[in-house]
Coordinates of C-alpha atoms in Angstrom, one line a residue:
M121 CA 58.8 71.6 17.2
L122 CA 55.3 72.7 18.1
R123 CA 52.5 72.0 15.6
G124 CA 48.8 73.0 15.7
V125 CA 45.9 72.3 13.3
R126 CA 43.0 74.6 12.9
I127 CA 40.0 73.5 10.8
S128 CA 37.1 75.7 9.9
M129 CA 33.8 74.2 8.7
W130 CA 30.4 75.4 7.4
D131 CA 27.9 73.8 9.7
G132 CA 24.8 74.3 7.5
R133 CA 22.8 75.9 10.2
K134 CA 21.1 79.2 10.5
H135 CA 19.4 81.0 13.5
D136 CA 15.8 81.9 12.6
R137 CA 14.8 84.8 14.8
A138 CA 11.2 84.9 13.6
I139 CA 10.6 81.3 14.4
S140 CA 12.4 81.6 17.7
D141 CA 10.1 84.5 18.7
E142 CA 7.0 82.5 17.5
V143 CA 7.9 79.5 19.6
N144 CA 8.7 81.5 22.7
R145 CA 5.4 83.4 22.4
A146 CA 3.4 80.2 21.8
K147 CA 5.0 78.6 25.0
G148 CA 4.5 81.8 27.1
A149 CA 8.3 82.0 27.5
A150 CA 10.6 85.0 27.6
A151 CA 11.9 86.3 24.3
D152 CA 15.4 84.9 25.0
A153 CA 14.2 81.5 26.5
G154 CA 14.7 79.5 23.3
R155 CA 16.7 79.8 20.1
F156 CA 15.7 78.0 16.9
N157 CA 18.4 77.0 14.4
K158 CA 17.4 75.7 11.0
A159 CA 19.3 72.8 9.4
L160 CA 19.8 74.3 5.9
V161 CA 21.0 71.0 4.5
P162 CA 20.5 67.4 5.8
A163 CA 23.1 66.4 8.3
E164 CA 24.1 63.4 6.2
A165 CA 25.2 65.7 3.4
L166 CA 28.1 67.1 5.5
K167 CA 29.3 63.9 6.9
P168 CA 31.9 63.1 4.3
V169 CA 33.6 66.5 4.9
Q170 CA 33.3 66.0 8.7
A171 CA 34.8 62.6 8.4
A172 CA 37.7 64.0 6.4
A173 CA 38.3 66.7 9.0
G174 CA 38.2 64.0 11.7
R175 CA 41.0 62.1 9.9
V176 CA 43.1 65.3 9.8
R177 CA 42.7 65.6 13.6
A178 CA 43.5 61.9 14.0
V179 CA 46.8 62.3 12.1
H180 CA 47.7 65.2 14.3
A181 CA 46.7 63.4 17.5
R182 CA 48.6 60.3 16.6
Y183 CA 52.0 62.0 16.2
T184 CA 51.8 64.8 18.8
L185 CA 51.7 65.2 22.5
P186 CA 49.9 68.0 24.3
W187 CA 52.1 71.0 25.1
T188 CA 50.0 73.9 26.4
D189 CA 46.4 75.2 26.0
N190 CA 47.3 77.5 23.1
G191 CA 46.4 75.0 20.4
L192 CA 49.9 73.8 19.8
D193 CA 51.3 70.4 20.6
I194 CA 54.8 68.8 20.6
L195 CA 55.8 67.1 17.4
P196 CA 59.0 65.1 18.0
A197 CA 61.6 65.5 15.3
A198 CA 61.6 61.8 14.7
A199 CA 57.9 61.9 13.7
V200 CA 58.1 64.9 11.4
V201 CA 58.5 62.9 8.1
D202 CA 55.6 60.6 8.9
Y203 CA 53.4 63.4 10.2
D204 CA 54.0 65.5 7.1
R205 CA 53.3 62.5 4.7
E206 CA 50.1 61.5 6.4
M207 CA 48.9 65.1 6.9
R208 CA 49.4 65.8 3.2
A209 CA 47.1 62.9 2.3
A210 CA 44.6 63.9 5.0
R211 CA 44.6 67.5 3.8
A212 CA 44.1 66.4 0.2
E213 CA 41.1 64.2 1.3
F214 CA 39.6 67.1 3.2
E215 CA 40.0 69.6 0.3
A216 CA 38.5 67.0 -2.1
A217 CA 35.5 66.3 0.1
A218 CA 34.8 70.1 0.5
D219 CA 35.1 70.5 -3.3
V220 CA 32.6 67.6 -3.9
F221 CA 30.1 69.0 -1.4
C222 CA 30.2 72.6 -2.7
N223 CA 30.4 71.8 -6.5
M224 CA 28.3 68.7 -6.8
V225 CA 26.1 68.2 -3.7
F226 CA 25.2 71.6 -2.6
P227 CA 23.4 72.8 -5.8
G228 CA 21.0 69.9 -5.6
L229 CA 20.4 70.5 -1.9
L230 CA 19.6 74.1 -2.6
L231 CA 17.0 73.1 -5.3
S232 CA 15.3 70.7 -2.9
A233 CA 15.5 73.1 0.2
P234 CA 12.0 74.8 -0.4
A235 CA 10.2 71.5 -0.3
R236 CA 12.3 70.3 2.7
L237 CA 11.9 73.4 4.8
G238 CA 8.5 74.5 3.8
D239 CA 7.5 77.9 5.3
M240 CA 10.9 78.0 7.0
F241 CA 12.7 78.3 3.7
R242 CA 14.5 81.7 3.0
A243 CA 16.7 81.9 0.0
S244 CA 18.7 84.6 1.7
D245 CA 19.8 82.0 4.3
Y246 CA 22.0 80.3 1.8
P247 CA 25.5 81.6 1.0
D248 CA 26.9 81.2 -2.5
A249 CA 28.7 77.9 -3.1
S250 CA 32.0 79.7 -3.4
E251 CA 31.5 81.4 -0.1
I252 CA 30.7 78.1 1.5
R253 CA 33.8 76.6 0.0
D254 CA 35.9 79.4 1.7
R255 CA 34.5 78.4 5.0
F256 CA 36.0 74.9 4.7
S257 CA 39.6 75.4 5.5
M258 CA 42.5 74.0 7.5
R259 CA 45.8 75.4 8.6
V260 CA 48.8 73.8 10.1
R261 CA 50.9 76.0 12.3
T262 CA 54.6 75.3 13.1
L263 CA 56.7 77.0 15.8
N264 CA 60.0 76.3 17.4
M265 CA 60.0 74.9 20.9
P266 CA 60.4 77.8 23.3
D267 CA 63.9 78.3 24.7
A268 CA 64.3 80.6 27.7
R269 CA 67.9 81.3 26.6
D270 CA 66.4 83.2 23.6
F271 CA 64.6 85.6 25.9
R272 CA 65.7 89.2 25.4
V273 CA 64.2 92.4 26.7
D274 CA 65.4 95.7 27.9
M275 CA 65.2 95.3 31.7
S276 CA 67.4 94.6 34.6
D277 CA 69.4 91.4 34.9
A278 CA 67.4 90.4 37.9
Q279 CA 64.1 90.8 36.1
A280 CA 65.4 88.9 33.0
R281 CA 66.6 86.1 35.2
A282 CA 63.2 85.9 37.0
I283 CA 61.4 85.7 33.7
R284 CA 63.8 83.1 32.3
A285 CA 63.3 81.0 35.4
E286 CA 59.5 81.3 34.9
L287 CA 59.7 80.2 31.3
E288 CA 61.9 77.3 32.2
A289 CA 59.5 76.2 34.9
E290 CA 56.6 76.3 32.5
S291 CA 58.5 74.3 29.9
R292 CA 59.4 71.6 32.5
A293 CA 55.8 71.4 33.6
A294 CA 54.6 71.2 30.0
L295 CA 57.2 68.5 29.2
A296 CA 56.0 66.5 32.3
E297 CA 52.4 66.7 31.1
A298 CA 53.5 65.5 27.6
M299 CA 55.2 62.5 29.1
E300 CA 52.2 61.8 31.2
S301 CA 50.1 61.8 28.0
A302 CA 52.5 59.3 26.4
W303 CA 52.1 57.0 29.5
Q304 CA 48.3 57.5 29.4
R305 CA 48.2 56.2 25.8
V306 CA 50.1 53.1 26.9
A307 CA 47.7 52.6 29.8
D308 CA 44.7 53.0 27.5
V309 CA 45.7 50.6 24.7
C310 CA 47.0 48.0 27.1
G311 CA 44.0 48.2 29.4
R312 CA 41.7 47.9 26.5
M313 CA 43.6 44.8 25.3
V314 CA 43.4 43.2 28.7
E315 CA 39.7 43.8 28.9
R316 CA 38.9 42.5 25.4
L317 CA 41.1 39.4 25.5
N318 CA 39.8 38.3 28.9
A319 CA 36.2 38.9 27.9
Y320 CA 36.5 36.8 24.7
K321 CA 34.8 33.5 24.9
P322 CA 34.9 31.5 21.6
A323 CA 32.0 29.5 20.4
T324 CA 32.3 25.8 21.5
M325 CA 29.4 24.4 19.5
K326 CA 28.3 24.7 15.9
G327 CA 25.9 27.6 15.5
E328 CA 26.9 29.1 18.8
K329 CA 28.1 32.7 18.8
S330 CA 31.3 33.9 20.4
E331 CA 31.1 36.2 23.4
G332 CA 33.1 39.5 23.8
V333 CA 34.2 39.5 20.2
F334 CA 37.1 42.0 19.5
R335 CA 38.1 43.6 16.3
D336 CA 41.3 43.5 14.4
S337 CA 41.9 47.1 15.5
L338 CA 42.6 45.9 19.0
V339 CA 46.1 44.8 17.9
E340 CA 46.4 47.5 15.2
N341 CA 46.0 50.3 17.8
V342 CA 48.8 48.8 19.8
R343 CA 51.0 48.6 16.7
D344 CA 50.2 52.2 15.8
L345 CA 51.2 53.4 19.3
V346 CA 54.4 51.3 19.3
A347 CA 55.4 52.9 16.0
V348 CA 55.4 56.4 17.5
L349 CA 56.2 55.7 21.1
P350 CA 60.0 56.0 20.8
A351 CA 59.5 59.5 19.3
F352 CA 57.3 60.4 22.3
N353 CA 60.0 59.5 24.8
L354 CA 61.0 63.2 25.1
T355 CA 63.0 62.7 28.3
N356 CA 64.7 59.4 27.2
D357 CA 63.0 57.6 30.0
P358 CA 64.5 54.1 30.1
T359 CA 61.3 52.7 31.6
L360 CA 59.2 54.0 28.7
A361 CA 61.8 52.7 26.2
D362 CA 61.6 49.2 27.9
V363 CA 57.8 49.3 27.8
S364 CA 57.9 50.2 24.1
E365 CA 60.1 47.2 23.3
R366 CA 58.0 44.9 25.5
M367 CA 54.8 46.0 23.7
R368 CA 56.5 45.4 20.3
A369 CA 57.7 41.9 21.3
E370 CA 54.8 40.7 23.4
L371 CA 51.7 42.4 22.1
C372 CA 52.3 43.1 18.4
K373 CA 53.5 39.8 16.9
A374 CA 50.2 38.0 16.8
D375 CA 47.3 39.4 14.9
A376 CA 43.7 39.4 16.1
A377 CA 42.8 36.3 14.2
E378 CA 45.6 34.3 15.9
L379 CA 44.5 35.6 19.3
R380 CA 41.0 34.4 18.7
D381 CA 42.1 31.0 17.6
D382 CA 44.8 30.2 20.2
V383 CA 43.7 30.2 23.9
A384 CA 47.2 29.9 25.3
L385 CA 48.5 32.8 23.1
R386 CA 45.5 34.9 24.1
E387 CA 46.1 34.3 27.8
R388 CA 49.9 35.1 27.5
T389 CA 49.2 38.3 25.6
A390 CA 46.5 39.4 28.0
A391 CA 48.9 38.7 30.9
A392 CA 51.7 40.7 29.2
A393 CA 49.3 43.6 28.5
A394 CA 48.2 43.5 32.2
E395 CA 51.8 43.8 33.3
I396 CA 52.6 46.7 31.0
H397 CA 49.3 48.4 32.0
A398 CA 50.3 48.1 35.7
I399 CA 53.7 49.8 34.9
A400 CA 51.9 52.7 33.1
S401 CA 49.3 53.0 35.9
D402 CA 52.1 53.2 38.5
F403 CA 53.6 56.1 36.6
L404 CA 50.3 57.9 36.3
A405 CA 49.4 57.4 40.0

């Protein structure tokens, strides 16, 4: 199926025409040379909601592949259950963060705004908290994959065949782009693993710091991709299936701590990641 996520946010900013005109005049500039936007609330106040929105987008990005430029992406059937479970949790977190901001944080910010903005403060710049809450929203859209066989219109058979052929060609091109995106994810995580493992130099003396330290997420990111990669194999590509199994067997068994402690294991894993990266790079070339 095709899925898309649309998130709306209140950015807490307001264009101030009077100050814009004042600055432009003071600088001898044209009236449209500059535009002054006031930050009605401190940027830090909105970060929890923005972070929650980022996690919604991350869930969507993890389980989908790009389809077209209309805001919809491919969600393989095998990934629907996991997508829906994680998206429900991410949506709940987003809605809760928006509630906290509007009901608990915003009233205090409004009280302190005159002191913070000084002569720039205008009470009319601030919407009601309930209106702001309405501006925090998210929507998940779902559509069936397009099928040229379903195309029906009152026209000649020749015209209908031409349009069906065009739709089929567009679908094939979009499918090829989606598979390329899957291979790109393989190349990205394996390339990063090669770089980080080869750059790591453990401390050899007491008090000495290790060089090129890598985080636990280096392995976790590979495991996350391996978990969804079979679902991303939309064309049943045997090479991608083989790569997925190799990543599971050769890159995911050891955790980051083991890789830091065991030189031979680290070198074997880096070599395996380099081989898989080369396969992905050949596909993308």
